[in-house]
Amino acid sequence: MKRWLKLAAVAVVLAVVAVPMLQRQQEAAGSTASDFIAKLVKDAQQTEREFGIPASVTIGMAALETGWGRSSMTGQVTADGVVYDVNTLFNIKCTSTVSPFQTGCVPIRTAEYRSDGTKYYIVDEFRTYASWLDSTRDFARLLTTLTRYAPAFQYVDYPDQFVTEVRKGGYATDPKYSELVISIMRSHNLYQYNLRGQGPGYPEGMDPNGPTPPVTTVDPYTMFPQLLVGSRGDTVRSLQRLLNTLEAGIGVDGIYGSQTTAAVSAFQRAQKLTVTGKVDDATWQALLPELASGAKGEGVRVLQTHLQLKGGSVAITGSFDAATDKALRAFQQLHRIEGSGHSSYATWARLLG
C-alpha cells in the first residue's frame, strides 16, 4: 500500500511539473510567431503597397518557408570561413540575371536526389539581401514578372485564393502547400495586416482546394534567364557556344561583354526580333535547338553539360545517346516537366535557369 501511495505521489508531482513545462513550450512557440510577425509586418505591408501582394500572404509564406524565422538563412551565415548577411525569407537561387534587390550570393551545400532516390550534394548559390524588406521585394518581383503567376493577381482581394493560384503556378510541388499557408494565415489572423482589409475566404464559385495538375506547367516565355552585359557563368558560356554554331566567332569565356552583345544583336536582327543586345525569352526560343535521341553536335554538348551541372550521370560526347535520354528523362521527372525525352523549352528553361 505504501509503495502505491508513493507512486501516486510521484505521479502527482510529475503532472504538476509537466503542466507548466507544456505551458512554457506553448508560450515560447507563440512568442516566436508573434515576434516574427511583429518584425515582418511593416515590410510585408510596404511590399503590398509596391506590388499588390496581400501582406497576409507574404507573412504566411515567409513563416512556412523559414519556420517562423528560425532558419539561419534569415540572418547571418558562415560559408567557407566567410560571414554573409543573407537576410532571405524565400531562398531564391542566384542566376545569370542579377536582381536589383540582392546584394550578392552565398554558397550553400544542399542535398539533391536522383530519380532512383540516391542522394548527392551540390553547392548552390542563394541571393543575399541587405534587409528582410529587400527579400520580400525580390519575392514580389518573382511573382509579378513570371506570367505563370499572373492568375494570382486576379485575386488580390482574396488572399486564400491568391495563395492557391501561386501554388498552382508551380511555386511549390507539395499539393498541400497552399493549405499550410492558409492555415497559418487563419490561425494567426494575418488578414488583419492587409492594407485594404482583405479577409479569409474564396470568390463565389471557386474551388477552395484548387485542382493540382499532374505536371507543373512551365511557361517558356518567363522562365529563361535574362542575360546582358555583365552576366557571367555557365549559362553565358553555353550562349556563346550556341552562337558560334552560327559562325559568330566569339570567345567562349562565360563573360557577357561587347563581343557577345554584338553577336546577340546580329542574331536578333537575322531572326527579325527586337534588337536589344540582351538575351530575352524570344531570343532564347529562337536560338535553342529541340533535341531528341539520335541528335549530334554542339547543341547536344550544351544539353549534356547542363544535365551534368544539375547532377545528371551523363558524359559530354555531343551524341544524344541512351545515357543522355535517361538523364534527360530523370531531370524532367525530378522537375515535374512532362517526360517527353526531348529538350523542350520548359526543359531548357529549368536547365539554364
Short mmCIF file of C-alpha atoms in Angstrom, two decimals:
data_model
loop_
_atom_site.label_atom_id
_atom_site.label_comp_id
_atom_site.label_asym_id
_atom_site.label_seq_id
_atom_site.Cartn_x
_atom_site.Cartn_y
_atom_site.Cartn_z
CA MET A 1 0.00 0.00 0.00
CA LYS A 2 2.78 2.41 0.96
CA ARG A 3 4.51 1.69 -2.36
CA TRP A 4 1.37 2.55 -4.31
CA LEU A 5 0.91 5.75 -2.31
CA LYS A 6 4.49 6.78 -3.10
CA LEU A 7 3.95 6.08 -6.82
CA ALA A 8 0.75 8.12 -6.77
CA ALA A 9 2.54 10.99 -5.07
CA VAL A 10 5.32 10.92 -7.68
CA ALA A 11 2.73 10.91 -10.48
CA VAL A 12 1.05 13.98 -9.00
CA VAL A 13 4.38 15.80 -8.73
CA LEU A 14 5.28 14.93 -12.34
CA ALA A 15 1.89 16.12 -13.52
CA VAL A 16 2.28 19.40 -11.64
CA VAL A 17 5.72 19.90 -13.20
CA ALA A 18 4.61 18.85 -16.70
CA VAL A 19 1.73 21.33 -16.95
CA PRO A 20 3.83 24.48 -16.55
CA MET A 21 6.53 23.00 -18.80
CA LEU A 22 3.93 22.43 -21.54
CA GLN A 23 2.58 25.92 -20.98
CA ARG A 24 6.08 27.38 -21.30
CA GLN A 25 6.66 25.47 -24.55
CA GLN A 26 3.37 26.71 -25.97
CA GLU A 27 4.13 30.25 -24.84
CA ALA A 28 7.59 30.05 -26.42
CA ALA A 29 6.12 28.87 -29.72
CA GLY A 30 3.52 31.62 -29.60
CA SER A 31 6.18 34.16 -28.73
CA THR A 32 8.31 33.08 -31.70
CA ALA A 33 5.38 33.53 -34.09
CA SER A 34 4.39 36.86 -32.54
CA ASP A 35 7.96 38.18 -32.70
CA PHE A 36 8.31 37.09 -36.31
CA ILE A 37 5.03 38.74 -37.32
CA ALA A 38 5.90 41.95 -35.47
CA LYS A 39 9.28 42.13 -37.20
CA LEU A 40 7.93 41.44 -40.69
CA VAL A 41 4.55 43.16 -40.80
CA LYS A 42 5.76 46.62 -41.89
CA ASP A 43 7.91 45.15 -44.66
CA ALA A 44 5.02 42.97 -45.84
CA GLN A 45 2.72 46.00 -45.92
CA GLN A 46 5.29 48.04 -47.84
CA THR A 47 5.56 45.20 -50.35
CA GLU A 48 1.77 45.21 -50.68
CA ARG A 49 1.87 48.93 -51.46
CA GLU A 50 4.51 48.44 -54.13
CA PHE A 51 3.44 45.14 -55.72
CA GLY A 52 -0.14 44.40 -54.62
CA ILE A 53 0.55 41.09 -52.86
CA PRO A 54 -1.57 40.92 -49.68
CA ALA A 55 0.59 41.33 -46.57
CA SER A 56 -1.02 38.22 -45.07
CA VAL A 57 0.29 36.14 -47.99
CA THR A 58 3.86 37.43 -47.65
CA ILE A 59 3.91 36.81 -43.89
CA GLY A 60 2.25 33.40 -44.15
CA MET A 61 4.54 32.12 -46.88
CA ALA A 62 7.64 33.51 -45.14
CA ALA A 63 6.58 31.86 -41.87
CA LEU A 64 6.26 28.48 -43.57
CA GLU A 65 9.49 28.84 -45.55
CA THR A 66 11.62 29.88 -42.56
CA GLY A 67 9.93 28.10 -39.64
CA TRP A 68 8.85 31.43 -38.16
CA GLY A 69 12.28 32.92 -38.74
CA ARG A 70 14.25 30.08 -37.16
CA SER A 71 16.14 29.36 -40.39
CA SER A 72 19.75 30.55 -40.24
CA MET A 73 19.24 31.97 -43.75
CA THR A 74 17.15 34.78 -42.27
CA GLY A 75 20.26 36.31 -40.71
CA GLN A 76 23.99 35.68 -40.92
CA VAL A 77 25.52 32.53 -42.40
CA THR A 78 29.16 31.47 -42.36
CA ALA A 79 30.32 29.66 -45.51
CA ASP A 80 33.93 28.74 -46.24
CA GLY A 81 35.03 30.90 -43.33
CA VAL A 82 33.25 33.99 -44.65
CA VAL A 83 30.33 35.60 -42.80
CA TYR A 84 27.43 36.57 -45.08
CA ASP A 85 24.47 38.78 -44.22
CA VAL A 86 21.90 36.63 -46.02
CA ASN A 87 18.56 38.00 -44.74
CA THR A 88 16.46 35.84 -47.06
CA LEU A 89 12.94 34.67 -46.32
CA PHE A 90 12.33 32.77 -49.57
CA ASN A 91 15.68 31.14 -50.51
CA ILE A 92 15.76 32.37 -54.10
CA LYS A 93 18.73 30.97 -56.01
CA CYS A 94 21.23 33.16 -57.83
CA THR A 95 21.00 33.05 -61.61
CA SER A 96 22.72 34.77 -64.51
CA THR A 97 20.22 37.59 -64.05
CA VAL A 98 21.10 39.77 -61.08
CA SER A 99 18.12 41.06 -59.11
CA PRO A 100 18.13 44.79 -58.30
CA PHE A 101 17.32 43.85 -54.70
CA GLN A 102 20.10 41.36 -53.98
CA THR A 103 23.48 42.27 -52.50
CA GLY A 104 25.25 39.14 -53.70
CA CYS A 105 25.22 35.36 -53.36
CA VAL A 106 26.06 32.87 -50.61
CA PRO A 107 27.28 29.32 -51.42
CA ILE A 108 25.23 26.69 -49.57
CA ARG A 109 25.77 22.92 -49.70
CA THR A 110 22.42 21.27 -50.34
CA ALA A 111 21.20 17.72 -50.87
CA GLU A 112 19.59 16.71 -54.16
CA TYR A 113 18.03 13.39 -55.16
CA ARG A 114 18.30 11.44 -58.38
CA SER A 115 15.29 9.71 -59.91
CA ASP A 116 16.39 6.42 -58.31
CA GLY A 117 16.27 8.03 -54.86
CA THR A 118 20.03 8.25 -54.29
CA LYS A 119 21.24 11.42 -52.64
CA TYR A 120 24.08 13.63 -53.79
CA TYR A 121 25.31 17.05 -52.72
CA ILE A 122 25.78 20.20 -54.71
CA VAL A 123 26.75 23.74 -53.82
CA ASP A 124 24.01 26.18 -54.78
CA GLU A 125 24.27 29.93 -54.52
CA PHE A 126 21.39 31.82 -52.93
CA ARG A 127 20.64 35.52 -53.11
CA THR A 128 21.60 37.71 -50.17
CA TYR A 129 19.90 40.93 -49.12
CA ALA A 130 20.56 43.99 -47.02
CA SER A 131 17.24 43.53 -45.22
CA TRP A 132 14.07 41.47 -44.98
CA LEU A 133 12.31 44.22 -46.92
CA ASP A 134 14.54 43.66 -49.93
CA SER A 135 13.93 39.91 -49.61
CA THR A 136 10.15 40.42 -49.72
CA ARG A 137 10.54 42.83 -52.64
CA ASP A 138 12.54 40.26 -54.58
CA PHE A 139 9.92 37.62 -53.81
CA ALA A 140 7.26 40.01 -55.12
CA ARG A 141 9.36 40.74 -58.20
CA LEU A 142 9.49 37.00 -58.89
CA LEU A 143 5.71 36.66 -58.72
CA THR A 144 4.99 39.78 -60.76
CA THR A 145 7.46 39.07 -63.58
CA LEU A 146 6.64 35.40 -64.23
CA THR A 147 3.39 35.12 -66.17
CA ARG A 148 2.65 31.67 -64.76
CA TYR A 149 1.76 33.50 -61.53
CA ALA A 150 -0.37 36.13 -63.31
CA PRO A 151 -3.70 34.41 -62.43
CA ALA A 152 -2.97 35.01 -58.73
CA PHE A 153 -3.14 38.77 -59.23
CA GLN A 154 -6.78 38.48 -60.26
CA TYR A 155 -7.42 37.62 -56.60
CA VAL A 156 -5.55 40.25 -54.59
CA ASP A 157 -8.84 40.82 -52.72
CA TYR A 158 -8.95 37.12 -51.78
CA PRO A 159 -5.66 36.14 -50.09
CA ASP A 160 -6.66 32.47 -49.76
CA GLN A 161 -7.31 32.17 -53.49
CA PHE A 162 -4.15 34.18 -54.21
CA VAL A 163 -2.03 31.57 -52.41
CA THR A 164 -3.91 28.77 -54.18
CA GLU A 165 -3.11 30.29 -57.58
CA VAL A 166 0.56 30.75 -56.65
CA ARG A 167 0.78 27.07 -55.75
CA LYS A 168 -0.99 26.07 -58.97
CA GLY A 169 1.52 28.18 -60.89
CA GLY A 170 4.27 25.84 -59.75
CA TYR A 171 5.73 27.72 -56.78
CA ALA A 172 5.76 24.54 -54.71
CA THR A 173 5.41 20.88 -55.65
CA ASP A 174 3.68 19.99 -52.37
CA PRO A 175 -0.06 19.88 -53.20
CA LYS A 176 -0.77 20.83 -49.58
CA TYR A 177 1.38 23.98 -49.75
CA SER A 178 -1.48 26.45 -50.09
CA GLU A 179 -3.45 24.71 -47.33
CA LEU A 180 -0.48 25.05 -44.98
CA VAL A 181 -0.06 28.75 -45.73
CA ILE A 182 -3.79 29.42 -45.40
CA SER A 183 -3.82 27.56 -42.07
CA ILE A 184 -1.06 29.88 -40.83
CA MET A 185 -2.90 32.96 -42.09
CA ARG A 186 -6.10 31.92 -40.36
CA SER A 187 -4.68 30.64 -37.07
CA HIS A 188 -2.72 33.88 -36.57
CA ASN A 189 -5.30 36.16 -38.20
CA LEU A 190 -2.72 37.59 -40.58
CA TYR A 191 -5.55 39.14 -42.60
CA GLN A 192 -5.67 41.98 -40.08
CA TYR A 193 -2.43 43.31 -41.60
CA ASN A 194 -3.77 43.59 -45.15
CA LEU A 195 -3.92 47.22 -46.20
CA ARG A 196 -7.38 47.00 -47.77
CA GLY A 197 -8.98 44.75 -45.19
CA GLN A 198 -8.97 41.59 -47.32
CA GLY A 199 -10.21 38.72 -45.19
CA PRO A 200 -10.34 34.92 -45.42
CA GLY A 201 -12.45 33.02 -47.93
CA TYR A 202 -12.74 32.41 -51.64
CA PRO A 203 -14.55 34.12 -54.52
CA GLU A 204 -18.00 32.73 -55.17
CA GLY A 205 -17.84 29.57 -57.26
CA MET A 206 -14.13 28.94 -56.76
CA ASP A 207 -12.91 25.53 -55.61
CA PRO A 208 -11.04 26.19 -52.34
CA ASN A 209 -8.81 23.17 -52.89
CA GLY A 210 -7.75 24.22 -56.38
CA PRO A 211 -7.05 21.25 -58.67
CA THR A 212 -3.43 20.20 -58.76
CA PRO A 213 -2.22 19.46 -62.28
CA PRO A 214 -0.21 16.23 -62.60
CA VAL A 215 2.59 18.14 -64.31
CA THR A 216 3.76 21.62 -63.38
CA THR A 217 3.19 23.94 -66.30
CA VAL A 218 6.34 25.90 -67.01
CA ASP A 219 5.80 28.95 -69.16
CA PRO A 220 8.77 29.22 -71.54
CA TYR A 221 8.13 32.91 -72.04
CA THR A 222 9.01 33.70 -68.47
CA MET A 223 11.35 31.04 -67.15
CA PHE A 224 14.52 31.66 -69.17
CA PRO A 225 17.38 33.56 -67.55
CA GLN A 226 17.75 37.07 -68.93
CA LEU A 227 21.36 37.78 -69.97
CA LEU A 228 23.01 41.12 -70.61
CA VAL A 229 26.34 42.91 -70.30
CA GLY A 230 27.95 41.88 -67.02
CA SER A 231 26.29 38.45 -66.80
CA ARG A 232 28.72 35.62 -66.09
CA GLY A 233 28.78 31.87 -65.69
CA ASP A 234 27.95 28.57 -67.34
CA THR A 235 24.77 29.86 -68.99
CA VAL A 236 26.68 32.68 -70.70
CA ARG A 237 29.29 30.15 -71.81
CA SER A 238 26.56 27.98 -73.33
CA LEU A 239 25.06 31.01 -75.06
CA GLN A 240 28.44 31.77 -76.63
CA ARG A 241 28.85 28.17 -77.79
CA LEU A 242 25.41 28.17 -79.43
CA LEU A 243 26.08 31.50 -81.15
CA ASN A 244 29.32 30.07 -82.51
CA THR A 245 27.38 27.30 -84.24
CA LEU A 246 26.02 30.18 -86.34
CA GLU A 247 29.56 31.38 -87.09
CA ALA A 248 29.55 34.21 -84.57
CA GLY A 249 33.25 33.62 -83.94
CA ILE A 250 33.29 34.92 -80.36
CA GLY A 251 35.34 33.79 -77.38
CA VAL A 252 33.81 31.24 -75.01
CA ASP A 253 34.80 32.72 -71.66
CA GLY A 254 31.50 32.88 -69.77
CA ILE A 255 31.59 36.69 -69.66
CA TYR A 256 28.88 38.71 -71.40
CA GLY A 257 30.92 41.52 -72.95
CA SER A 258 30.91 43.62 -76.09
CA GLN A 259 31.59 40.68 -78.46
CA THR A 260 28.69 38.68 -77.07
CA THR A 261 26.43 41.74 -77.21
CA ALA A 262 27.29 42.28 -80.87
CA ALA A 263 26.71 38.60 -81.70
CA VAL A 264 23.34 38.60 -79.92
CA SER A 265 22.30 41.78 -81.74
CA ALA A 266 23.27 40.24 -85.09
CA PHE A 267 21.29 37.09 -84.30
CA GLN A 268 18.23 39.11 -83.25
CA ARG A 269 18.45 41.13 -86.46
CA ALA A 270 18.65 37.97 -88.58
CA GLN A 271 15.66 36.47 -86.76
CA LYS A 272 13.66 39.72 -87.12
CA LEU A 273 13.48 40.10 -83.35
CA THR A 274 13.69 43.36 -81.41
CA VAL A 275 17.40 44.20 -81.39
CA THR A 276 18.48 44.88 -77.81
CA GLY A 277 21.77 43.02 -77.46
CA LYS A 278 20.22 41.30 -74.45
CA VAL A 279 19.08 37.69 -74.38
CA ASP A 280 15.37 37.67 -73.58
CA ASP A 281 12.79 34.88 -73.82
CA ALA A 282 12.16 35.33 -77.55
CA THR A 283 15.89 35.21 -78.28
CA TRP A 284 16.35 32.01 -76.27
CA GLN A 285 13.48 30.32 -78.08
CA ALA A 286 14.87 31.23 -81.49
CA LEU A 287 18.37 30.04 -80.55
CA LEU A 288 17.81 26.84 -78.57
CA PRO A 289 17.59 23.58 -80.53
CA GLU A 290 14.92 20.98 -79.77
CA LEU A 291 16.94 17.81 -79.42
CA ALA A 292 15.96 14.16 -79.25
CA SER A 293 17.57 10.74 -79.42
CA GLY A 294 20.00 10.47 -82.33
CA ALA A 295 20.89 14.17 -82.49
CA LYS A 296 24.55 15.19 -82.66
CA GLY A 297 26.58 18.37 -82.39
CA GLU A 298 27.33 21.35 -80.20
CA GLY A 299 23.71 21.73 -79.09
CA VAL A 300 23.83 18.22 -77.63
CA ARG A 301 27.10 19.07 -75.85
CA VAL A 302 25.44 22.11 -74.28
CA LEU A 303 22.49 19.95 -73.20
CA GLN A 304 24.80 17.31 -71.70
CA THR A 305 26.85 19.99 -69.94
CA HIS A 306 23.82 21.39 -68.14
CA LEU A 307 22.45 17.95 -67.30
CA GLN A 308 25.83 17.21 -65.74
CA LEU A 309 25.81 20.53 -63.85
CA LYS A 310 22.41 19.57 -62.42
CA GLY A 311 23.78 16.26 -61.13
CA GLY A 312 22.93 14.02 -64.06
CA SER A 313 25.08 10.99 -64.82
CA VAL A 314 25.98 11.71 -68.44
CA ALA A 315 29.18 12.16 -70.42
CA ILE A 316 29.70 15.16 -72.69
CA THR A 317 30.07 13.48 -76.08
CA GLY A 318 27.95 15.55 -78.45
CA SER A 319 25.86 12.47 -79.24
CA PHE A 320 22.29 12.11 -77.92
CA ASP A 321 22.65 8.51 -76.81
CA ALA A 322 20.74 6.26 -74.40
CA ALA A 323 22.58 7.70 -71.38
CA THR A 324 21.60 11.23 -72.40
CA ASP A 325 17.99 10.17 -72.91
CA LYS A 326 17.94 8.55 -69.46
CA ALA A 327 19.49 11.61 -67.78
CA LEU A 328 17.10 13.97 -69.55
CA ARG A 329 14.00 11.97 -68.58
CA ALA A 330 15.22 11.76 -64.98
CA PHE A 331 15.68 15.55 -64.91
CA GLN A 332 12.21 16.09 -66.37
CA GLN A 333 10.66 13.76 -63.80
CA LEU A 334 12.52 15.44 -60.93
CA HIS A 335 11.31 18.89 -62.00
CA ARG A 336 7.77 17.76 -62.83
CA ILE A 337 8.14 18.52 -66.53
CA GLU A 338 6.35 16.28 -69.00
CA GLY A 339 8.75 13.42 -69.69
CA SER A 340 8.90 13.74 -73.46
CA GLY A 341 12.52 12.69 -73.83
CA HIS A 342 13.31 15.74 -75.97
CA SER A 343 14.71 19.12 -74.97
CA SER A 344 11.51 21.15 -74.83
CA TYR A 345 11.51 24.86 -73.99
CA ALA A 346 10.36 24.01 -70.46
CA THR A 347 13.30 21.65 -70.05
CA TRP A 348 15.83 24.15 -71.38
CA ALA A 349 14.40 26.82 -69.08
CA ARG A 350 14.95 24.72 -65.97
CA LEU A 351 18.40 23.58 -67.12
CA LEU A 352 19.67 27.07 -67.89
CA GLY A 353 17.96 28.93 -65.05
#
